[in-house]
PDB file of C-alpha atoms in Angstrom:
ATOM      1  CA  GLY A   1      -3.007   0.352  -1.256  1.00 57.00           C
ATOM      2  CA  GLN A   2      -4.113   2.535   1.608  1.00 63.00           C
ATOM      3  CA  GLN A   3      -1.869   5.551   2.153  1.00 78.00           C
ATOM      4  CA  VAL A   4      -2.015   8.110   4.905  1.00 87.00           C
ATOM      5  CA  MET A   5       0.383  11.017   4.625  1.00 90.00           C
ATOM      6  CA  GLN A   6       1.232  13.631   7.213  1.00 93.00           C
ATOM      7  CA  ILE A   7       2.896  17.006   6.899  1.00 94.00           C
ATOM      8  CA  PRO A   8       5.168  18.380   8.057  1.00 95.00           C
ATOM      9  CA  GLN A   9       7.539  15.561   8.972  1.00 92.00           C
ATOM     10  CA  TYR A  10       9.337  17.745  11.509  1.00 95.00           C
ATOM     11  CA  GLN A  11       8.373  20.970  13.262  1.00 96.00           C
ATOM     12  CA  HIS A  12      10.400  23.093  15.652  1.00 97.00           C
ATOM     13  CA  VAL A  13       8.500  25.783  17.526  1.00 97.00           C
ATOM     14  CA  GLN A  14       9.285  28.233  20.288  1.00 97.00           C
ATOM     15  CA  GLU A  15       7.404  27.519  23.484  1.00 98.00           C
ATOM     16  CA  GLY A  16       4.135  29.426  23.373  1.00 97.00           C
ATOM     17  CA  GLU A  17       3.770  29.250  19.592  1.00 98.00           C
ATOM     18  CA  ASP A  18       1.014  27.297  17.903  1.00 98.00           C
ATOM     19  CA  PHE A  19       1.514  24.031  16.013  1.00 98.00           C
ATOM     20  CA  THR A  20      -0.527  22.226  13.366  1.00 98.00           C
ATOM     21  CA  THR A  21      -0.078  18.851  11.684  1.00 98.00           C
ATOM     22  CA  TYR A  22      -2.111  17.726   8.692  1.00 97.00           C
ATOM     23  CA  CYS A  23      -3.159  14.233   7.697  1.00 96.00           C
ATOM     24  CA  ASN A  24      -4.340  13.202   4.219  1.00 95.00           C
ATOM     25  CA  SER A  25      -5.692   9.888   3.003  1.00 92.00           C
ATOM     26  CA  SER A  26      -5.845   8.575  -0.542  1.00 88.00           C
ATOM     27  CA  THR A  27      -9.270   7.072   0.198  1.00 89.00           C
ATOM     28  CA  THR A  28     -12.341   7.928   2.255  1.00 91.00           C
ATOM     29  CA  LEU A  29     -12.043   6.874   5.875  1.00 91.00           C
ATOM     30  CA  SER A  30     -14.707   5.571   8.217  1.00 89.00           C
ATOM     31  CA  ASN A  31     -12.942   7.238  11.133  1.00 90.00           C
ATOM     32  CA  ILE A  32      -9.615   8.710  12.108  1.00 94.00           C
ATOM     33  CA  GLN A  33      -7.619   8.534  15.306  1.00 95.00           C
ATOM     34  CA  TRP A  34      -4.748  10.567  16.680  1.00 97.00           C
ATOM     35  CA  TYR A  35      -1.898   9.251  18.801  1.00 97.00           C
ATOM     36  CA  LYS A  36       1.079  10.788  20.567  1.00 97.00           C
ATOM     37  CA  GLN A  37       4.409   9.032  20.987  1.00 95.00           C
ATOM     38  CA  ARG A  38       6.930  10.476  23.397  1.00 95.00           C
ATOM     39  CA  PRO A  39      10.620   9.895  22.580  1.00 90.00           C
ATOM     40  CA  GLY A  40      11.506   6.300  23.438  1.00 87.00           C
ATOM     41  CA  GLY A  41       7.901   5.430  24.229  1.00 91.00           C
ATOM     42  CA  HIS A  42       4.938   3.819  22.559  1.00 92.00           C
ATOM     43  CA  PRO A  43       1.953   5.543  20.892  1.00 94.00           C
ATOM     44  CA  VAL A  44      -0.823   6.656  23.199  1.00 95.00           C
ATOM     45  CA  PHE A  45      -4.363   7.234  21.976  1.00 94.00           C
ATOM     46  CA  LEU A  46      -5.568  10.835  22.035  1.00 96.00           C
ATOM     47  CA  ILE A  47      -8.928  10.940  20.263  1.00 95.00           C
ATOM     48  CA  GLN A  48     -11.142   9.498  17.554  1.00 93.00           C
ATOM     49  CA  LEU A  49     -13.201  11.423  14.982  1.00 94.00           C
ATOM     50  CA  VAL A  50     -16.060   9.741  13.150  1.00 92.00           C
ATOM     51  CA  LYS A  51     -18.370  12.317  11.607  1.00 94.00           C
ATOM     52  CA  SER A  52     -17.764  14.416   8.524  1.00 96.00           C
ATOM     53  CA  GLY A  53     -16.661  17.918   9.555  1.00 97.00           C
ATOM     54  CA  GLU A  54     -16.318  16.905  13.200  1.00 97.00           C
ATOM     55  CA  VAL A  55     -14.307  19.136  15.551  1.00 98.00           C
ATOM     56  CA  LYS A  56     -13.203  18.047  19.012  1.00 97.00           C
ATOM     57  CA  LYS A  57     -11.164  19.854  21.636  1.00 97.00           C
ATOM     58  CA  GLN A  58      -8.980  18.628  24.474  1.00 96.00           C
ATOM     59  CA  LYS A  59      -7.680  21.610  26.427  1.00 96.00           C
ATOM     60  CA  ARG A  60      -5.145  23.215  24.053  1.00 98.00           C
ATOM     61  CA  LEU A  61      -5.585  20.551  21.343  1.00 98.00           C
ATOM     62  CA  THR A  62      -8.152  20.914  18.550  1.00 98.00           C
ATOM     63  CA  PHE A  63      -8.873  18.022  16.170  1.00 98.00           C
ATOM     64  CA  GLN A  64     -10.773  18.312  12.890  1.00 98.00           C
ATOM     65  CA  PHE A  65     -12.083  15.752  10.419  1.00 97.00           C
ATOM     66  CA  GLY A  66     -12.611  16.978   6.875  1.00 96.00           C
ATOM     67  CA  GLU A  67     -15.976  17.157   5.173  1.00 95.00           C
ATOM     68  CA  ALA A  68     -14.946  14.488   2.654  1.00 94.00           C
ATOM     69  CA  LYS A  69     -13.499  12.304   5.443  1.00 94.00           C
ATOM     70  CA  LYS A  70     -10.151  12.139   3.666  1.00 94.00           C
ATOM     71  CA  ASN A  71      -8.187  14.617   5.745  1.00 95.00           C
ATOM     72  CA  SER A  72      -7.732  15.682   9.324  1.00 97.00           C
ATOM     73  CA  SER A  73      -5.718  18.131  11.387  1.00 98.00           C
ATOM     74  CA  LEU A  74      -4.408  18.548  14.902  1.00 98.00           C
ATOM     75  CA  HIS A  75      -3.776  22.055  16.198  1.00 98.00           C
ATOM     76  CA  ILE A  76      -2.013  22.816  19.471  1.00 98.00           C
ATOM     77  CA  THR A  77      -2.398  26.318  20.889  1.00 98.00           C
ATOM     78  CA  ALA A  78       0.457  27.829  22.888  1.00 98.00           C
ATOM     79  CA  THR A  79       2.770  24.831  22.892  1.00 98.00           C
ATOM     80  CA  GLN A  80       4.499  23.694  26.063  1.00 97.00           C
ATOM     81  CA  THR A  81       7.610  21.549  26.508  1.00 96.00           C
ATOM     82  CA  THR A  82       5.338  18.679  27.558  1.00 96.00           C
ATOM     83  CA  ASP A  83       3.923  18.636  24.007  1.00 97.00           C
ATOM     84  CA  VAL A  84       7.214  17.264  22.647  1.00 97.00           C
ATOM     85  CA  GLY A  85       6.813  14.007  20.734  1.00 96.00           C
ATOM     86  CA  THR A  86       5.609  12.556  17.471  1.00 95.00           C
ATOM     87  CA  TYR A  87       1.962  12.892  16.556  1.00 97.00           C
ATOM     88  CA  PHE A  88       0.388  10.233  14.349  1.00 96.00           C
ATOM     89  CA  CYS A  89      -2.953  10.080  12.666  1.00 95.00           C
ATOM     90  CA  ALA A  90      -4.407   6.660  11.896  1.00 93.00           C
ATOM     91  CA  GLY A  91      -7.160   6.172   9.362  1.00 90.00           C
ATOM     92  CA  SER A  92      -9.458   3.201   9.229  1.00 85.00           C
ATOM     93  CA  PRO A  93     -11.492   1.840   6.345  1.00 78.00           C
ATOM     94  CA  GLY A  94     -12.403  -1.202   8.481  1.00 70.00           C
ATOM     95  CA  ASN A  95     -10.789  -3.391  11.152  1.00 66.00           C
ATOM     96  CA  GLN A  96      -7.256  -2.296  10.441  1.00 75.00           C
ATOM     97  CA  PHE A  97      -5.711   1.108  10.888  1.00 83.00           C
ATOM     98  CA  TYR A  98      -3.151   2.749   8.635  1.00 87.00           C
ATOM     99  CA  PHE A  99      -0.879   5.111  10.426  1.00 90.00           C
ATOM    100  CA  GLY A 100       0.384   8.330   8.941  1.00 90.00           C
ATOM    101  CA  THR A 101       4.067   9.062   8.656  1.00 88.00           C
ATOM    102  CA  GLY A 102       3.963  11.204  11.794  1.00 93.00           C
ATOM    103  CA  THR A 103       4.996  14.742  12.671  1.00 95.00           C
ATOM    104  CA  SER A 104       7.842  15.108  15.138  1.00 95.00           C
ATOM    105  CA  LEU A 105       7.362  18.192  17.314  1.00 97.00           C
ATOM    106  CA  THR A 106      10.245  19.886  19.110  1.00 97.00           C
ATOM    107  CA  VAL A 107       9.425  22.702  21.514  1.00 97.00           C
ATOM    108  CA  ILE A 108      12.245  25.118  22.272  1.00 96.00           C
ATOM    109  CA  PRO A 109      11.966  26.588  25.772  1.00 93.00           C
TER     110      PRO A 109
ATOM    111  CA  SER B  28      -8.101  -3.153  33.949  1.00 79.00           C
ATOM    112  CA  GLN B  29      -6.475  -4.214  30.716  1.00 80.00           C
ATOM    113  CA  THR B  30      -2.725  -4.708  30.374  1.00 90.00           C
ATOM    114  CA  ILE B  31      -0.589  -5.599  27.393  1.00 94.00           C
ATOM    115  CA  HIS B  32       2.812  -7.236  27.772  1.00 94.00           C
ATOM    116  CA  GLN B  33       5.612  -7.577  25.256  1.00 96.00           C
ATOM    117  CA  TRP B  34       8.953  -9.265  25.591  1.00 92.00           C
ATOM    118  CA  PRO B  35      11.808  -9.019  25.294  1.00 93.00           C
ATOM    119  CA  ALA B  36      12.282  -5.263  25.549  1.00 93.00           C
ATOM    120  CA  THR B  37      15.479  -5.309  23.509  1.00 95.00           C
ATOM    121  CA  LEU B  38      17.030  -7.945  21.306  1.00 96.00           C
ATOM    122  CA  VAL B  39      20.221  -8.183  19.257  1.00 97.00           C
ATOM    123  CA  GLN B  40      20.253 -11.016  16.759  1.00 97.00           C
ATOM    124  CA  PRO B  41      22.638 -12.003  13.927  1.00 97.00           C
ATOM    125  CA  VAL B  42      21.494 -12.120  10.339  1.00 97.00           C
ATOM    126  CA  GLY B  43      19.993 -15.497   9.474  1.00 97.00           C
ATOM    127  CA  SER B  44      18.921 -16.322  13.025  1.00 97.00           C
ATOM    128  CA  PRO B  45      15.289 -17.053  13.971  1.00 97.00           C
ATOM    129  CA  LEU B  46      13.004 -14.642  15.817  1.00 96.00           C
ATOM    130  CA  SER B  47      10.117 -15.004  18.200  1.00 96.00           C
ATOM    131  CA  LEU B  48       8.450 -12.014  19.845  1.00 96.00           C
ATOM    132  CA  GLU B  49       5.527 -12.545  22.163  1.00 96.00           C
ATOM    133  CA  CYS B  50       2.637 -10.325  23.128  1.00 96.00           C
ATOM    134  CA  THR B  51      -0.071 -11.093  25.681  1.00 96.00           C
ATOM    135  CA  VAL B  52      -3.107  -9.128  26.754  1.00 96.00           C
ATOM    136  CA  GLU B  53      -4.837  -9.305  30.129  1.00 94.00           C
ATOM    137  CA  GLY B  54      -8.221  -8.097  31.245  1.00 91.00           C
ATOM    138  CA  THR B  55     -10.160  -8.395  27.987  1.00 89.00           C
ATOM    139  CA  SER B  56     -11.595 -11.128  25.783  1.00 88.00           C
ATOM    140  CA  ASN B  57     -11.516 -11.646  22.025  1.00 91.00           C
ATOM    141  CA  PRO B  58      -9.534  -8.496  21.248  1.00 93.00           C
ATOM    142  CA  ASN B  59      -8.291  -7.485  17.823  1.00 92.00           C
ATOM    143  CA  LEU B  60      -4.511  -7.821  17.875  1.00 95.00           C
ATOM    144  CA  TYR B  61      -1.926  -6.008  15.777  1.00 94.00           C
ATOM    145  CA  TRP B  62       1.809  -6.116  15.046  1.00 95.00           C
ATOM    146  CA  TYR B  63       3.491  -2.930  13.837  1.00 94.00           C
ATOM    147  CA  ARG B  64       7.074  -2.127  12.943  1.00 94.00           C
ATOM    148  CA  GLN B  65       8.587   1.312  13.329  1.00 91.00           C
ATOM    149  CA  ALA B  66      11.920   2.080  11.692  1.00 82.00           C
ATOM    150  CA  ALA B  67      14.080   4.708  13.399  1.00 75.00           C
ATOM    151  CA  GLY B  68      12.421   8.129  13.089  1.00 70.00           C
ATOM    152  CA  ARG B  69       9.647   6.743  10.921  1.00 75.00           C
ATOM    153  CA  GLY B  70       5.954   5.971  11.092  1.00 84.00           C
ATOM    154  CA  LEU B  71       4.224   2.751  12.068  1.00 90.00           C
ATOM    155  CA  GLN B  72       3.916   0.046   9.457  1.00 89.00           C
ATOM    156  CA  LEU B  73       1.097  -2.443  10.019  1.00 89.00           C
ATOM    157  CA  LEU B  74       2.493  -5.965   9.616  1.00 92.00           C
ATOM    158  CA  PHE B  75      -0.284  -8.288  10.785  1.00 93.00           C
ATOM    159  CA  TYR B  76      -3.665  -8.089  12.430  1.00 91.00           C
ATOM    160  CA  SER B  77      -5.922 -10.732  13.896  1.00 93.00           C
ATOM    161  CA  VAL B  78      -9.629 -10.710  14.696  1.00 91.00           C
ATOM    162  CA  GLY B  79      -9.637 -14.135  16.376  1.00 92.00           C
ATOM    163  CA  ILE B  80      -7.690 -17.297  17.220  1.00 94.00           C
ATOM    164  CA  GLY B  81      -5.927 -18.637  14.156  1.00 90.00           C
ATOM    165  CA  GLN B  82      -7.110 -15.712  12.004  1.00 92.00           C
ATOM    166  CA  ILE B  83      -4.180 -13.697  10.698  1.00 93.00           C
ATOM    167  CA  SER B  84      -4.169 -11.057   7.983  1.00 89.00           C
ATOM    168  CA  SER B  85      -0.865  -9.970   6.494  1.00 87.00           C
ATOM    169  CA  GLU B  86      -0.437  -6.445   5.265  1.00 81.00           C
ATOM    170  CA  VAL B  87       3.109  -6.511   3.926  1.00 78.00           C
ATOM    171  CA  PRO B  88       4.913  -9.391   2.177  1.00 65.00           C
ATOM    172  CA  GLN B  89       8.097 -10.168   4.086  1.00 77.00           C
ATOM    173  CA  ASN B  90       9.979 -12.941   5.806  1.00 89.00           C
ATOM    174  CA  LEU B  91       7.940 -12.483   8.975  1.00 94.00           C
ATOM    175  CA  SER B  92       4.911 -14.476  10.102  1.00 95.00           C
ATOM    176  CA  ALA B  93       2.424 -14.177  12.930  1.00 96.00           C
ATOM    177  CA  SER B  94       0.369 -16.640  14.912  1.00 96.00           C
ATOM    178  CA  ARG B  95      -2.397 -16.413  17.489  1.00 96.00           C
ATOM    179  CA  PRO B  96      -2.440 -19.719  19.359  1.00 95.00           C
ATOM    180  CA  GLN B  97      -4.627 -18.375  22.179  1.00 95.00           C
ATOM    181  CA  ASP B  98      -7.229 -15.628  22.405  1.00 95.00           C
ATOM    182  CA  ARG B  99      -4.915 -13.138  24.091  1.00 95.00           C
ATOM    183  CA  GLN B 100      -1.550 -14.246  22.737  1.00 96.00           C
ATOM    184  CA  PHE B 101       0.039 -12.935  19.552  1.00 97.00           C
ATOM    185  CA  ILE B 102       3.435 -14.106  18.318  1.00 97.00           C
ATOM    186  CA  LEU B 103       5.672 -12.608  15.642  1.00 96.00           C
ATOM    187  CA  SER B 104       8.231 -14.951  14.102  1.00 96.00           C
ATOM    188  CA  SER B 105      10.889 -15.243  11.486  1.00 96.00           C
ATOM    189  CA  LYS B 106      12.916 -18.244  10.338  1.00 95.00           C
ATOM    190  CA  LYS B 107      15.847 -16.136   9.113  1.00 96.00           C
ATOM    191  CA  LEU B 108      16.313 -12.501  10.029  1.00 96.00           C
ATOM    192  CA  LEU B 109      17.508  -9.901   7.540  1.00 95.00           C
ATOM    193  CA  LEU B 110      19.329  -6.665   8.308  1.00 94.00           C
ATOM    194  CA  SER B 111      16.230  -4.791   7.139  1.00 91.00           C
ATOM    195  CA  ASP B 112      14.192  -6.434   9.923  1.00 93.00           C
ATOM    196  CA  SER B 113      15.782  -4.121  12.483  1.00 93.00           C
ATOM    197  CA  GLY B 114      13.316  -1.766  14.105  1.00 93.00           C
ATOM    198  CA  PHE B 115      10.921  -1.141  16.954  1.00 94.00           C
ATOM    199  CA  TYR B 116       8.164  -3.776  17.043  1.00 96.00           C
ATOM    200  CA  LEU B 117       4.918  -2.821  18.684  1.00 96.00           C
ATOM    201  CA  CYS B 118       1.999  -5.020  19.591  1.00 97.00           C
ATOM    202  CA  ALA B 119      -1.410  -3.447  20.087  1.00 95.00           C
ATOM    203  CA  TRP B 120      -4.953  -4.512  20.903  1.00 94.00           C
ATOM    204  CA  SER B 121      -8.364  -3.018  20.395  1.00 90.00           C
ATOM    205  CA  VAL B 122     -11.952  -3.945  21.101  1.00 83.00           C
ATOM    206  CA  THR B 123     -13.846  -5.503  18.224  1.00 75.00           C
ATOM    207  CA  SER B 124     -16.544  -2.873  17.966  1.00 72.00           C
ATOM    208  CA  GLY B 125     -17.070   0.757  18.734  1.00 69.00           C
ATOM    209  CA  SER B 126     -14.061   3.023  18.843  1.00 71.00           C
ATOM    210  CA  TYR B 127     -11.318   0.488  17.941  1.00 78.00           C
ATOM    211  CA  GLU B 128      -9.023   2.610  20.077  1.00 87.00           C
ATOM    212  CA  GLN B 129      -5.666   0.846  20.097  1.00 91.00           C
ATOM    213  CA  TYR B 130      -3.603   0.199  23.195  1.00 93.00           C
ATOM    214  CA  PHE B 131       0.071  -0.376  22.564  1.00 95.00           C
ATOM    215  CA  GLY B 132       2.557  -2.502  24.422  1.00 95.00           C
ATOM    216  CA  PRO B 133       5.967  -1.169  25.458  1.00 94.00           C
ATOM    217  CA  GLY B 134       7.611  -2.509  22.294  1.00 95.00           C
ATOM    218  CA  THR B 135      10.656  -4.605  21.425  1.00 95.00           C
ATOM    219  CA  ARG B 136      13.699  -2.911  19.962  1.00 95.00           C
ATOM    220  CA  LEU B 137      15.297  -5.401  17.558  1.00 96.00           C
ATOM    221  CA  THR B 138      18.760  -4.917  16.106  1.00 96.00           C
ATOM    222  CA  VAL B 139      19.904  -7.361  13.462  1.00 96.00           C
ATOM    223  CA  THR B 140      23.689  -7.422  13.096  1.00 97.00           C
TER     224      THR B 140
END
């Protein structure tokens, strides 16, 4: 079945340091989405990538979709305490999305 | 604007009891609807998705079932809860074409005792 893995599972960083989470799929994806879930909250959509090799930026966040459309990454530059939460990728081969295992980010002030 | 409602917010049920969680969406028509379960500190597991009234696809065999009696209503049910059914249940919707960006409800935290 469809599997989407994320690494690392947990990451603690000092405020101001960079952070990266990686997402890998066992199969080729038509697109990939990224979500953020604050502690105690529900996932909130961040961005969608569709094209092979696509790179998108949102302020300090940079999202990449691999050339083979089987992996993706999210990089945060100069983390802030507001970045705390769990980041999920979600890959789609069709109507349904398969969420990655998530990376829980803790930012130490 | 679109809104998604889920209730109840929290629920404590004994093993063997039935379950019914409801999700409704406002402000959109013919959405795709999804039920996910999230165990404590874990990722989201897709349980069911629906592309239309009465059309339900199950992703994981379990003692749960889903129904979509109306276009914007999605119900998650169980006849007899197990301890392993505890978790955070999230309903989500998306449009049926284009980005498929998912919008999540506030969730129901279920504890089976």
